[in-house]
Short mmCIF file of C-alpha atoms in Angstrom, two decimals:
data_model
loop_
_atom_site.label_atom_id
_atom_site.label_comp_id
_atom_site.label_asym_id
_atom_site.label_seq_id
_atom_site.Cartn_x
_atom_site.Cartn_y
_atom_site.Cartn_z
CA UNK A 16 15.29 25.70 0.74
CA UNK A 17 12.34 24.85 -1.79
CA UNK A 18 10.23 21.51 -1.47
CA UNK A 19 12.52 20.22 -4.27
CA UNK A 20 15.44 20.73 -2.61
CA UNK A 21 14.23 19.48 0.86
CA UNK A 22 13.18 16.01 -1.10
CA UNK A 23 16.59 15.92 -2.51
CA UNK A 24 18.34 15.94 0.68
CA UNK A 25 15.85 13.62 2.80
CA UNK A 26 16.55 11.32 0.03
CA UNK A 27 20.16 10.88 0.25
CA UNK A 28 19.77 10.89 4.18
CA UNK A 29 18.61 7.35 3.52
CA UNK A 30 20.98 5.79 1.42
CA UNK A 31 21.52 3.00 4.08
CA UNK A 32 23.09 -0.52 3.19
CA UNK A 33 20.13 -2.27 3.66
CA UNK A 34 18.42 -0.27 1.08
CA UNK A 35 20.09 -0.71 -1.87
CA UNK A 36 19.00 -2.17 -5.12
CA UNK A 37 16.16 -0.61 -7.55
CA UNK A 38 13.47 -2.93 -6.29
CA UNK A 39 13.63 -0.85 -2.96
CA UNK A 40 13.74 2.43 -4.82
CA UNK A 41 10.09 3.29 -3.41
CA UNK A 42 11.13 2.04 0.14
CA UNK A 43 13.66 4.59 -0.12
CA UNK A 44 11.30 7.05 -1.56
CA UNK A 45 8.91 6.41 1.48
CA UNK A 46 11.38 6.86 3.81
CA UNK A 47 12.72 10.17 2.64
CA UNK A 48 8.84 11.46 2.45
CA UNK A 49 8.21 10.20 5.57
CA UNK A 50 10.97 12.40 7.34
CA UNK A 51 10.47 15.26 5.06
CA UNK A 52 6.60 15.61 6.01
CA UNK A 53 5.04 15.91 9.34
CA UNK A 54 3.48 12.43 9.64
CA UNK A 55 4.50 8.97 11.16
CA UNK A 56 4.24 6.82 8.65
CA UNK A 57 4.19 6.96 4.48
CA UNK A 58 3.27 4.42 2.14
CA UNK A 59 3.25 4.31 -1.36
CA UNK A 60 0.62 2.04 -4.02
CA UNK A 61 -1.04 1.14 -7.07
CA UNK A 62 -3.93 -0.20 -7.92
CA UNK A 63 -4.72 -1.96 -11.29
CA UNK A 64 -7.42 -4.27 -12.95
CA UNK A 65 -8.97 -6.96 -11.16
CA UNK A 66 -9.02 -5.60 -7.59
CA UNK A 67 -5.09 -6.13 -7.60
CA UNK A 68 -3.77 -3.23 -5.21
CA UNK A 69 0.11 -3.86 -5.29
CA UNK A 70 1.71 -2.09 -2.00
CA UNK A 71 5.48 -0.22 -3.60
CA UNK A 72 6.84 0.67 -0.47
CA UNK A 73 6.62 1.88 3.15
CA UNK A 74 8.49 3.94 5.74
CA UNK A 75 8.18 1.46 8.79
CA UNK A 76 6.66 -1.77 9.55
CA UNK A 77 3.30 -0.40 10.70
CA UNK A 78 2.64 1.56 7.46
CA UNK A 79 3.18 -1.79 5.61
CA UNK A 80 0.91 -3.46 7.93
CA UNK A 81 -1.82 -0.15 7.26
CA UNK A 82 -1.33 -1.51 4.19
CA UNK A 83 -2.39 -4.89 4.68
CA UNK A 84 -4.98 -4.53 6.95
CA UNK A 85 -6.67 -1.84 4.23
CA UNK A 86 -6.27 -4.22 1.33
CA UNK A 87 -7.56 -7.07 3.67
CA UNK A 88 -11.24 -5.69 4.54
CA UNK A 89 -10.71 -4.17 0.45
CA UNK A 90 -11.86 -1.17 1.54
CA UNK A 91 -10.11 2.28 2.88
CA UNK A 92 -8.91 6.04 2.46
CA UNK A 93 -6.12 5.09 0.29
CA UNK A 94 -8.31 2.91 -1.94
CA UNK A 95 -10.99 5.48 -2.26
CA UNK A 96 -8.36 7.84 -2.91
CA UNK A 97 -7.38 5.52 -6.30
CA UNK A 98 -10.71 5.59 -7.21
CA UNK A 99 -12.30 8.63 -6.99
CA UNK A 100 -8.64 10.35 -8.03
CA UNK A 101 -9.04 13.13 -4.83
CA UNK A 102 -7.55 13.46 -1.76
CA UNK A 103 -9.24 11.40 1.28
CA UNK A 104 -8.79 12.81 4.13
CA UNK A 105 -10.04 10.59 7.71
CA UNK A 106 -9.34 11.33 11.19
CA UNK A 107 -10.42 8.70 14.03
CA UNK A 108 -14.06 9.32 13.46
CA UNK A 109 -14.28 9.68 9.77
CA UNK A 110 -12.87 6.05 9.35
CA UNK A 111 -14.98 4.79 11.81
CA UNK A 112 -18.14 5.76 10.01
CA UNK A 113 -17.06 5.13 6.70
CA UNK A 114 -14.54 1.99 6.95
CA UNK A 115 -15.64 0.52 10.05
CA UNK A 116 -13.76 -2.92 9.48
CA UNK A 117 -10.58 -0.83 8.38
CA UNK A 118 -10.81 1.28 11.39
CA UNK A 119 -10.76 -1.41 13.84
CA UNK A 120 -8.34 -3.46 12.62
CA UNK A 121 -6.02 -0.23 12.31
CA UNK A 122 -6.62 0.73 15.88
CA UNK A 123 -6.03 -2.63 17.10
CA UNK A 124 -2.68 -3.70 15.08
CA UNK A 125 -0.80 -0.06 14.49
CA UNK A 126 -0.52 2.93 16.22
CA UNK A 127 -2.33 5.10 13.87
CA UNK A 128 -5.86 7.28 14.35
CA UNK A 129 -5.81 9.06 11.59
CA UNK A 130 -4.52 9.01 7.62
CA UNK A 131 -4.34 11.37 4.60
CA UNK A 132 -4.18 9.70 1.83
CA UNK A 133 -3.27 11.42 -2.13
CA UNK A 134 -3.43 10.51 -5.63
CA UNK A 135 -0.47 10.77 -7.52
CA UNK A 136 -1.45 13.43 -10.24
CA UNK A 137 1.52 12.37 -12.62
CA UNK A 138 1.22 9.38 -14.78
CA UNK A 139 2.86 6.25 -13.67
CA UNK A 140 1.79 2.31 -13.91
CA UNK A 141 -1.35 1.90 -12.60
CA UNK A 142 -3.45 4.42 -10.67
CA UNK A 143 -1.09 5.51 -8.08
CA UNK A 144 -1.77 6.96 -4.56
CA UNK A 145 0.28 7.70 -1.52
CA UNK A 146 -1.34 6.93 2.15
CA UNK A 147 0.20 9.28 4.84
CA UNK A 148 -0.58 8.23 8.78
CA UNK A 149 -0.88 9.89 11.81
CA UNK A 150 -0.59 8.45 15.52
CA UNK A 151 -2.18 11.99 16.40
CA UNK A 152 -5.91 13.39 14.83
CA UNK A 153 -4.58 17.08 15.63
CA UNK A 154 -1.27 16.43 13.70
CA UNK A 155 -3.45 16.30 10.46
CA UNK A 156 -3.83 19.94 10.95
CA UNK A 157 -0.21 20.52 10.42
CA UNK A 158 0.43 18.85 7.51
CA UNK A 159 0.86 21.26 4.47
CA UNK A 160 -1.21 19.46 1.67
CA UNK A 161 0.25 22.09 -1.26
CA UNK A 162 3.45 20.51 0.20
CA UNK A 163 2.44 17.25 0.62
CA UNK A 164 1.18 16.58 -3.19
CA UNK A 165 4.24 18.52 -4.29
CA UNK A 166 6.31 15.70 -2.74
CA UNK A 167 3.83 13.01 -4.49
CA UNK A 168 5.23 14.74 -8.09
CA UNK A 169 8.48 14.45 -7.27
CA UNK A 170 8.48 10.60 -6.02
CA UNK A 171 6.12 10.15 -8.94
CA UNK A 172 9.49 12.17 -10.65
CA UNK A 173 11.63 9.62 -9.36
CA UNK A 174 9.40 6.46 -10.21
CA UNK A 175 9.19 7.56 -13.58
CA UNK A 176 12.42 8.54 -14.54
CA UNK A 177 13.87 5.45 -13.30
CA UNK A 178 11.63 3.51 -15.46
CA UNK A 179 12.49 5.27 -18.74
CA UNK A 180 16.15 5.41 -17.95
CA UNK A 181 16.69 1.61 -16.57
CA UNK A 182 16.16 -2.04 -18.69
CA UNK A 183 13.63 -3.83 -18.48
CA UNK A 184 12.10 -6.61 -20.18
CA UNK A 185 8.71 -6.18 -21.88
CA UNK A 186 6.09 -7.22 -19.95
CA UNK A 187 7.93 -7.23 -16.66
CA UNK A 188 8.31 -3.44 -15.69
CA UNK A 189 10.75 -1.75 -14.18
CA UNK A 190 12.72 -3.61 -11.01
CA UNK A 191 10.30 -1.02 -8.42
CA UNK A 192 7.64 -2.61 -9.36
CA UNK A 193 9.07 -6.18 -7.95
CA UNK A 194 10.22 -5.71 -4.67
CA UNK A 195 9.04 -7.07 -1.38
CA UNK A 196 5.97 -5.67 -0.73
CA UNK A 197 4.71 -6.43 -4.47
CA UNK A 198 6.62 -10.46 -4.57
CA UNK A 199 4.38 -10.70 -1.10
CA UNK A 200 1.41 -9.45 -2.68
CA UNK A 201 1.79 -11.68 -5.88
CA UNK A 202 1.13 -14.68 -3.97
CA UNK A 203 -2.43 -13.38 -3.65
CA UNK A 204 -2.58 -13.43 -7.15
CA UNK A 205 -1.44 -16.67 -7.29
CA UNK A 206 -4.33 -18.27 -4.09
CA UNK A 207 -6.69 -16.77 -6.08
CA UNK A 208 -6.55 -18.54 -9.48
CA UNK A 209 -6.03 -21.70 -7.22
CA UNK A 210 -8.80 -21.15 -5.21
CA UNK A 211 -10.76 -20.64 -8.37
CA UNK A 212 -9.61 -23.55 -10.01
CA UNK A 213 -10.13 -25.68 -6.89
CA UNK A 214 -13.71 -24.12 -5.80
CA UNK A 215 -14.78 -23.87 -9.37
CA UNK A 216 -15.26 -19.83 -9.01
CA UNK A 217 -15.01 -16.75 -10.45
CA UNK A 218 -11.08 -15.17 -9.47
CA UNK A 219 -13.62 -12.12 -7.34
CA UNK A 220 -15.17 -14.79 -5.47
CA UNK A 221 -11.95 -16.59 -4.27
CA UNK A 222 -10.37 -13.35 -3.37
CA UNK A 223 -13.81 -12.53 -0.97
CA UNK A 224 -13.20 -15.84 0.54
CA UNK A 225 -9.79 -15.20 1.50
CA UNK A 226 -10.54 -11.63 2.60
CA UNK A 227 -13.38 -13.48 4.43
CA UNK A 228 -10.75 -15.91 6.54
CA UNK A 229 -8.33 -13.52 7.07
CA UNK A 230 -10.86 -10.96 8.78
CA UNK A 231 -12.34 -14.01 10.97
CA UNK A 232 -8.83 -15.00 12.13
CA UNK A 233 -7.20 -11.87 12.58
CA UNK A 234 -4.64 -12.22 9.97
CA UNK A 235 -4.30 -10.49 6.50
CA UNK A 236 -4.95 -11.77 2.97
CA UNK A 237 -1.34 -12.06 2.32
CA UNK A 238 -1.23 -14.62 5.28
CA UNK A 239 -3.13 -16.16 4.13
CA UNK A 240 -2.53 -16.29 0.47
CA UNK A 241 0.78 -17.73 1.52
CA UNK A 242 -0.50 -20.65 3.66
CA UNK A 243 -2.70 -21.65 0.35
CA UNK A 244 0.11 -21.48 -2.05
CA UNK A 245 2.63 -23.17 0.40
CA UNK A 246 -0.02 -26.14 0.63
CA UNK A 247 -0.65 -25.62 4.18
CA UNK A 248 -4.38 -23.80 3.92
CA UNK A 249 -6.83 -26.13 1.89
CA UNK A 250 -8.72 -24.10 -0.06
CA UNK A 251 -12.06 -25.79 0.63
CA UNK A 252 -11.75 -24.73 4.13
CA UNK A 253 -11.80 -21.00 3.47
CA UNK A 254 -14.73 -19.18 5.35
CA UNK A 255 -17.38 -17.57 3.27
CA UNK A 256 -18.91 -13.84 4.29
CA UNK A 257 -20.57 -14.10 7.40
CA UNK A 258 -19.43 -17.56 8.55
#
């Protein structure tokens, strides 16, 4: 059966109850990729202006959390892999050298050693990338990267289609762009302007002292984002870099 065809069918192998709606389109999307493709977890992301990394969806709990903890330190294969447009991949000791933070936190909260992560070559919102994880460093040698980017295009397919053929109000975006993962994640939009606005800072400066307290309490910025907007973090009590 071709790649297409194998993407089709792992797709409607997860039409469960509890994923229905658009907003969960890329959930859905992950899910399939993540059974079609020999890895252990699949996530799915953009990344935009301003630093503002917006997670779409994930096949489990600890890809969502891979998620987190990458977007927490600010720094990791999937980002690099937005940036640079290429594909990163990092087995145990590749992200320890080159995202130390990243790797521990990874190590210590999911089971994961090792992660592929690919651009999404087809034009979407934002600079799209797909992070693939491995709880084995000699899986990575299985995984068929022609294959892998071909199924990138076609949830890119998916993404895309859906936006031109569903309503949407101007300004808003199609409803995959608002679901869980990206609501959680707007709340860190949110701390930050009132973090500026309190501290009297630049929006880049109040996100660095979130990322700052959630690395020194073992929690991520989206914890944290959400105990400043729910009025239960001050934000004068944030902890600067190296405090």
């Amino acid at each position: 059966m071709s790649i297409a065809g194998r993407f089709e069918d792992a797709l409607v192998s997860v039409a469960e109850p509890d994923l229905d709606g658009p907003e969960l389109l890329p959930t859905r999307l992950a899910r399939a990729c993540a059974r079609m493709l020999p890895v252990d977890g699949f996530g799915i992301s953009l990344s935009g202006t301003e630093q503002k990394r917006i997670p779409l969806g994930a096949s489990c709990e600890a890809a969502a959390v891979a998620e987190r903890l990458q977007f927490t330190v600010g720094a990791g294969p999937c980002m690099t892999a937005q940036e640079s447009r290429e594909p990163v991949f990092a087995l145990h000791e590749d992200l320890q050298r080159r995202w130390p933070p990243f790797a521990g936190l990874l190590a210590e909260h999911t089971p994961y050693c090792a992660v592929v992560a690919l651009p999404l070559r087809e034009a979407i919102s934002g600079l799209g990338a797909v992070d693939l994880y491995f709880r084995r460093e000699d899986a990575v040698a299985e995984l068929d990267v022609f294959e892998a980017m071909a199924v990138g295009d076609l949830l890119t397919s998916e993404l895309s289609d859906t936006a031109v053929w569903s309503d949407w109000r101007p300004g808003h975006g199609p409803d995959w762009l608002h679901g869980p993962a990206a609501r959680r994640r707007s709340r860190v939009w949110e701390a930050m302007g009132q973090v500026a606005l309190v501290l009297e800072t630049e929006t880049a400066a109040a996100l660095a002292l979130m990322r700052a307290t959630a690395y020194a309490t073992d929690r991520t910025v989206d914890d944290v984002a959400a105990d400043l907007v729910e009025g239960r973090l001050d934000p004068r009590k944030l902890r600067g870099p190296g405090d």
